[in-house]
PDB file of C-alpha atoms in Angstrom:
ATOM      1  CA  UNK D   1      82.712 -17.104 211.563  1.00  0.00           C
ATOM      2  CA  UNK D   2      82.128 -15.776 207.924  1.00  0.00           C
ATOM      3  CA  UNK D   3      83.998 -12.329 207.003  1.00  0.00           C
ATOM      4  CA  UNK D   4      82.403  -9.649 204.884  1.00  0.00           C
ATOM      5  CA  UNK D   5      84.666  -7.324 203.236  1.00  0.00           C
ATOM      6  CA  UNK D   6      87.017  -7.744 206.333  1.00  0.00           C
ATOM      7  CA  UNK D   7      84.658  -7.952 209.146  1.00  0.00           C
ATOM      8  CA  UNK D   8      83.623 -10.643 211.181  1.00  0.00           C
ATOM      9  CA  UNK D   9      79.466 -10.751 210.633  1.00  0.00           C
ATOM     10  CA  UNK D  10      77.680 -12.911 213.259  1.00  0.00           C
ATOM     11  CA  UNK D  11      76.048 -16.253 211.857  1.00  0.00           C
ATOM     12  CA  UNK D  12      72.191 -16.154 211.435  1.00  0.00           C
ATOM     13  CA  UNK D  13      71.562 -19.190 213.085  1.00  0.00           C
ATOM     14  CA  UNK D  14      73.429 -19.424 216.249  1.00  0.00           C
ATOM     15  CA  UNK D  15      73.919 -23.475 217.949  1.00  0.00           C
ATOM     16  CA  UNK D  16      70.925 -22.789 220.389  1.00  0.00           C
ATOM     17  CA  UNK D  17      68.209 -22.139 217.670  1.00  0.00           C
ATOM     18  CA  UNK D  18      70.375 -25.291 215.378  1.00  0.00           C
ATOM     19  CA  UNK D  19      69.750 -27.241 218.659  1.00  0.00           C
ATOM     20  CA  UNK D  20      66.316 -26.227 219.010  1.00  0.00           C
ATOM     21  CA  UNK D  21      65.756 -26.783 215.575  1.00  0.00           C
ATOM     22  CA  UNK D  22      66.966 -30.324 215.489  1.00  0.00           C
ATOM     23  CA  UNK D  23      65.152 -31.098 218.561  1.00  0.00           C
ATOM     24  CA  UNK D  24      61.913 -30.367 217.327  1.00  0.00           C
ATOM     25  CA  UNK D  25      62.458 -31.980 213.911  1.00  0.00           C
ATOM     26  CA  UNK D  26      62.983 -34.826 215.664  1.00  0.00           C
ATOM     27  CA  UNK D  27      60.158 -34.993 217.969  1.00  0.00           C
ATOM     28  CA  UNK D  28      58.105 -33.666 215.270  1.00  0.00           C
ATOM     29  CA  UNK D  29      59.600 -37.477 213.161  1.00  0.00           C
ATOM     30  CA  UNK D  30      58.550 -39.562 216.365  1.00  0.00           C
ATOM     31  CA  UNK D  31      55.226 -38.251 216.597  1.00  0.00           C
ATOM     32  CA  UNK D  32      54.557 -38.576 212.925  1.00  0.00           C
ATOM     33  CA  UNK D  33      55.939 -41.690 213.193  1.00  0.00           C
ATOM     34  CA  UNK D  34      53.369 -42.706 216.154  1.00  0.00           C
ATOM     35  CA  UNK D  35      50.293 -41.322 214.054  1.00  0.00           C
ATOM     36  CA  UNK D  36      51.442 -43.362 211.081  1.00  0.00           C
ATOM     37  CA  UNK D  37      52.025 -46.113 213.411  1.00  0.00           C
ATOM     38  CA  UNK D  38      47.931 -45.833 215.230  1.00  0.00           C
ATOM     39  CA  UNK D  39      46.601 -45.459 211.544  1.00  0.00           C
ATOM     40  CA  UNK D  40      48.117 -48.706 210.190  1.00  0.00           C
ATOM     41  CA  UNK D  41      46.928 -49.963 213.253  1.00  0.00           C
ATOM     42  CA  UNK D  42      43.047 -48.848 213.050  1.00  0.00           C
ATOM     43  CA  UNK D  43      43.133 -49.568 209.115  1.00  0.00           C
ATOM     44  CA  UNK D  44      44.246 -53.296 209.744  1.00  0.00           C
ATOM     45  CA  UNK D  45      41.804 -53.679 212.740  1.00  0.00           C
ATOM     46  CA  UNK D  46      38.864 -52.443 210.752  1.00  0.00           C
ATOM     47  CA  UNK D  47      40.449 -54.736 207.765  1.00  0.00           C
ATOM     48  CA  UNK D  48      40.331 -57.816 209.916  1.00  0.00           C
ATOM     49  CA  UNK D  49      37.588 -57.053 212.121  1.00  0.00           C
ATOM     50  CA  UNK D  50      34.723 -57.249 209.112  1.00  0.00           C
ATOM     51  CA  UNK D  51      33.222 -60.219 208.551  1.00  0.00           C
ATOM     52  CA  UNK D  52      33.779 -60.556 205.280  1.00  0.00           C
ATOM     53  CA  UNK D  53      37.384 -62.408 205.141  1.00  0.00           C
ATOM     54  CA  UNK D  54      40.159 -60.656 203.388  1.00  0.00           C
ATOM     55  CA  UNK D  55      42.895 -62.051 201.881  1.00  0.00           C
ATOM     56  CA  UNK D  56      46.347 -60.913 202.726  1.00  0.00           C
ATOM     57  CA  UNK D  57      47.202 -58.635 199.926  1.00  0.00           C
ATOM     58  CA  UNK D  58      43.563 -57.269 200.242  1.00  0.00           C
ATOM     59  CA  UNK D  59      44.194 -56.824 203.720  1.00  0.00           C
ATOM     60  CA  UNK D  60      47.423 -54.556 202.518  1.00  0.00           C
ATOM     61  CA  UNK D  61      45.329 -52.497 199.910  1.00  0.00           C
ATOM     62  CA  UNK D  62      42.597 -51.612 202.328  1.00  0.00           C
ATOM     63  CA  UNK D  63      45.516 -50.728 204.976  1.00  0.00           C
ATOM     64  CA  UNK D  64      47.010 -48.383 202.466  1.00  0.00           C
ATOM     65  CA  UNK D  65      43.833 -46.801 201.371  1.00  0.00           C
ATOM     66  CA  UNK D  66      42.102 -46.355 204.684  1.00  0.00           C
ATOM     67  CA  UNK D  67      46.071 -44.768 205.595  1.00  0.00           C
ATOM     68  CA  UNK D  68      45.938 -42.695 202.517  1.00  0.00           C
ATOM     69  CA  UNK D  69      42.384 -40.715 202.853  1.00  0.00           C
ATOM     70  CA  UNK D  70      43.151 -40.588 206.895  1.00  0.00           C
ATOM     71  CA  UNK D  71      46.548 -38.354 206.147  1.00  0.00           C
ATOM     72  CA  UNK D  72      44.592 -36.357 202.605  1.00  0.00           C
ATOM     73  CA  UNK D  73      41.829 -35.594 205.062  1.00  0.00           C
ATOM     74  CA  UNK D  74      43.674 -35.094 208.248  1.00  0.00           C
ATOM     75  CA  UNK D  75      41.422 -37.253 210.563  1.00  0.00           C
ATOM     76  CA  UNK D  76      41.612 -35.853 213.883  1.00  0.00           C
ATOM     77  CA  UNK D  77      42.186 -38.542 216.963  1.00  0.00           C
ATOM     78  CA  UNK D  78      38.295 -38.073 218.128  1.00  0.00           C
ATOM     79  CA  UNK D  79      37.639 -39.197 214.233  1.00  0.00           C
ATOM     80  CA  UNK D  80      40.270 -42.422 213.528  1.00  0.00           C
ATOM     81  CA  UNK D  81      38.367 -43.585 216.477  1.00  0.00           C
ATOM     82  CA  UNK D  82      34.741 -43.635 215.427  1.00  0.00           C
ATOM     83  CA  UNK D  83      36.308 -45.175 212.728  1.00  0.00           C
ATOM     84  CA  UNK D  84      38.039 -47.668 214.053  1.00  0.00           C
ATOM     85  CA  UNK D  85      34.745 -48.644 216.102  1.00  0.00           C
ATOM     86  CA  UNK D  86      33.119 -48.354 212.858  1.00  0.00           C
ATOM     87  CA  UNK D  87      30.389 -45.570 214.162  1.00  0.00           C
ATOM     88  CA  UNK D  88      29.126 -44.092 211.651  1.00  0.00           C
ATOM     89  CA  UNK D  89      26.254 -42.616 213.494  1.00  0.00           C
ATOM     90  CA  UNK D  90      26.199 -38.809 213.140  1.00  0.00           C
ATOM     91  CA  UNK D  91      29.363 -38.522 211.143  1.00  0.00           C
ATOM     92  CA  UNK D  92      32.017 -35.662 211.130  1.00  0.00           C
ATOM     93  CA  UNK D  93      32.026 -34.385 207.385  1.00  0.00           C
ATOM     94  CA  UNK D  94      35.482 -36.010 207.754  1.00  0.00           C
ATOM     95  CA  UNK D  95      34.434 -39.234 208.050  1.00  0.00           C
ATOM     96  CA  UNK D  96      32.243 -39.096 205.187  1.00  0.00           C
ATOM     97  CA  UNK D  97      34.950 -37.965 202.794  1.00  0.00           C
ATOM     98  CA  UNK D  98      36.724 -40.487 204.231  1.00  0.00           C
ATOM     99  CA  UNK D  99      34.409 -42.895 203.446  1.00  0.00           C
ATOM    100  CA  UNK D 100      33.956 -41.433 200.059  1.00  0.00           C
ATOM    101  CA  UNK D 101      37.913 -41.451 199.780  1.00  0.00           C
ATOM    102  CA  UNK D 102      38.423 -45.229 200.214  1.00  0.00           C
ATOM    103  CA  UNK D 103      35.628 -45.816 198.641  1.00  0.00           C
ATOM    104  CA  UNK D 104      37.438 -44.398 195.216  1.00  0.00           C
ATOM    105  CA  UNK D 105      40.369 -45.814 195.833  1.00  0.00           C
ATOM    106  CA  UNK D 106      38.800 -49.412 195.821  1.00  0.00           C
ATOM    107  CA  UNK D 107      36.634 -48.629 192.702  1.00  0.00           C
ATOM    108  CA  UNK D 108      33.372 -49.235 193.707  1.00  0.00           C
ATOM    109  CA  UNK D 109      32.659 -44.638 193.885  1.00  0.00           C
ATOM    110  CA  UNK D 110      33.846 -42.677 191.391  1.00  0.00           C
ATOM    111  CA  UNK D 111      33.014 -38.955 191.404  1.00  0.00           C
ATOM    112  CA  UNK D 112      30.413 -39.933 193.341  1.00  0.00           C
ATOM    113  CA  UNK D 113      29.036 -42.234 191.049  1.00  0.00           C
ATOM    114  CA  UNK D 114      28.566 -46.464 192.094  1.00  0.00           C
ATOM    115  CA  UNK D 115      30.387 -48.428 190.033  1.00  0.00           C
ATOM    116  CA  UNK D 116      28.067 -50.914 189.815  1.00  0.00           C
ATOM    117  CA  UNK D 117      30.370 -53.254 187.814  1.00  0.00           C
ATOM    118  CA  UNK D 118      32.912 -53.344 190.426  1.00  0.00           C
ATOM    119  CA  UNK D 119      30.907 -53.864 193.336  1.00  0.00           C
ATOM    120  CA  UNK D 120      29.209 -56.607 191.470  1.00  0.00           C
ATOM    121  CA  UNK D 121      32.812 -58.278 191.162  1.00  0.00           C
ATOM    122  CA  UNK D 122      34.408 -57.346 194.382  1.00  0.00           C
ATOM    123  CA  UNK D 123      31.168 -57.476 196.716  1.00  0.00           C
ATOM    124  CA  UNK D 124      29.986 -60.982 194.886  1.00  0.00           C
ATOM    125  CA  UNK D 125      33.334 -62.928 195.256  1.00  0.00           C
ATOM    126  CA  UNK D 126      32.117 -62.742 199.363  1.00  0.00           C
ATOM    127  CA  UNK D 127      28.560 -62.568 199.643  1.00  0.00           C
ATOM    128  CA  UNK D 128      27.545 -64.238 196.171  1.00  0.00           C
ATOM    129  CA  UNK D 129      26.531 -62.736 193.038  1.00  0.00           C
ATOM    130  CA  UNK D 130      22.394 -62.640 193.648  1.00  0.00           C
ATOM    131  CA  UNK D 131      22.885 -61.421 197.252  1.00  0.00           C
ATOM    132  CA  UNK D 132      25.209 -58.648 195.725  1.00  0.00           C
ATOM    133  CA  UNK D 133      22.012 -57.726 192.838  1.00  0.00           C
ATOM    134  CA  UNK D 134      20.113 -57.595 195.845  1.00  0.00           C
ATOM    135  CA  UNK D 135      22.092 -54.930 197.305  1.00  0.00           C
ATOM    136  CA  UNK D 136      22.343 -53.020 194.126  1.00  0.00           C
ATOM    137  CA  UNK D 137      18.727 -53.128 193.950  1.00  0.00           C
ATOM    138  CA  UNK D 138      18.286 -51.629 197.143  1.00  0.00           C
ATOM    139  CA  UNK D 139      21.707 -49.110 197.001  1.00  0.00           C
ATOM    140  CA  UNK D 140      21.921 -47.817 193.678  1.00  0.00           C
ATOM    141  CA  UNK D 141      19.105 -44.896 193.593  1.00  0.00           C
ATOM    142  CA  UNK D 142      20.765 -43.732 197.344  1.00  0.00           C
ATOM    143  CA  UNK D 143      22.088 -39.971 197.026  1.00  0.00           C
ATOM    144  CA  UNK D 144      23.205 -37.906 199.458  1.00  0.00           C
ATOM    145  CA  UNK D 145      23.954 -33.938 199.216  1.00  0.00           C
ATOM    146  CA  UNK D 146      27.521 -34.883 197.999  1.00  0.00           C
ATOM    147  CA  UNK D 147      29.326 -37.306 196.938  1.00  0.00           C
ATOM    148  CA  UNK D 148      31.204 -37.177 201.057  1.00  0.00           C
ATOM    149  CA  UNK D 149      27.431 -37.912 202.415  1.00  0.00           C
ATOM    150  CA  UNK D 150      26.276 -40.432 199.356  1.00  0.00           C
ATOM    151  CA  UNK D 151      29.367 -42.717 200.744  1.00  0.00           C
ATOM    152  CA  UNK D 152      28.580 -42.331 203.828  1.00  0.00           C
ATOM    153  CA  UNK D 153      24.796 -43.545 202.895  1.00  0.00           C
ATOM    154  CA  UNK D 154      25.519 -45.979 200.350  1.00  0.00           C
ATOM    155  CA  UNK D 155      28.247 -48.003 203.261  1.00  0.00           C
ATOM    156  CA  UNK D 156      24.607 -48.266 205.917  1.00  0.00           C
ATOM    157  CA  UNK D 157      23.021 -49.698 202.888  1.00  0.00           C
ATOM    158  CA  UNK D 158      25.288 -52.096 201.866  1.00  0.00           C
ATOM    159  CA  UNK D 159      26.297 -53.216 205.698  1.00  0.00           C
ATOM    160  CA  UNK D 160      22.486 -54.689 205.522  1.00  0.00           C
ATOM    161  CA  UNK D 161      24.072 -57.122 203.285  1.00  0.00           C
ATOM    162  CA  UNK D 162      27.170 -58.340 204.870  1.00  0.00           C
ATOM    163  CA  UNK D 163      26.855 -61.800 206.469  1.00  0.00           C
ATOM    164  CA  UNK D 164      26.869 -62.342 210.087  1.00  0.00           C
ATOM    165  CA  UNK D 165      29.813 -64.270 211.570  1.00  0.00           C
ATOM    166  CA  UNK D 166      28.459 -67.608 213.285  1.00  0.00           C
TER     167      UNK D 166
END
């Protein structure tokens, strides 16, 4: 035990509370590491599940974006899993910053904004160049109340677009 001026003065943090405290650091680890675990998971699903076909460094990207906006917005459970099933009916304002989010992370939103060059190169390399004006056409006018909900809008417009798996 530490001495002060002589006398023996107890230690603040006595083994039960060191124990407790190491406990709960650690369970608090494992269940961060689960979430992080069930996000990868839901961000590669909804990666591979499109029908557009990814490379696999895209794959990666979109992995680490979707993982990135899930943890800056703190998606609750009920939300990573509308996500994952891609239901974006009636959206949580979560899920359209989340949408807004990746969206800026990939380029194609900034501020709110389309970036009309980048969908044009990203978008065309998988659904062709005239199909992607198309799209434009239709999308670029869409606004929403903010830039969360204009995300949120412009993604149902541009899903019209995606080809259909045979």
């Amino acid at each position: 035990m530490p001495t002060t001026f002589g006398y023996k003065s107890p230690d603040l943090r006595s083994n039960r509370h060191q124990n407790f405290q190491k406990r709960s650091s650690k369970s608090f680890e494992k269940m961060n590491s689960y979430i992080v675990i069930a996000l990868s998971a839901v961000f590669l699903a909804l990666a591979v599940a499109s029908p557009v076909e990814l490379n696999e460094d895209q794959k990666a990207l979109a992995k680490q974006h979707g993982e990135q906006c899930a943890a800056e917005l703190k998606l609750t459970e009920e939300e990573v899993a509308k996500v994952k099933a891609k239901d974006f009916k009636n959206p949580t304002e979560n899920i359209k910053c989340f949408a807004n989010c990746f969206f800026e992370k990939v380029g194609t939103l900034k501020d709110g904004e389309l970036q009309e060059d980048v969908v044009l190169e990203k978008l065309g390399s998988f659904i062709g160049e005239e199909k992607t004006k198309e799209a434009l056409a239709k999308c670029r006018s869409i606004k929403g109340e903010n830039k969360c909900e204009t995300a949120v809008k412009l993604h149902a417009c541009f899903e019209e677009f995606k080809p259909v798996k045979a």
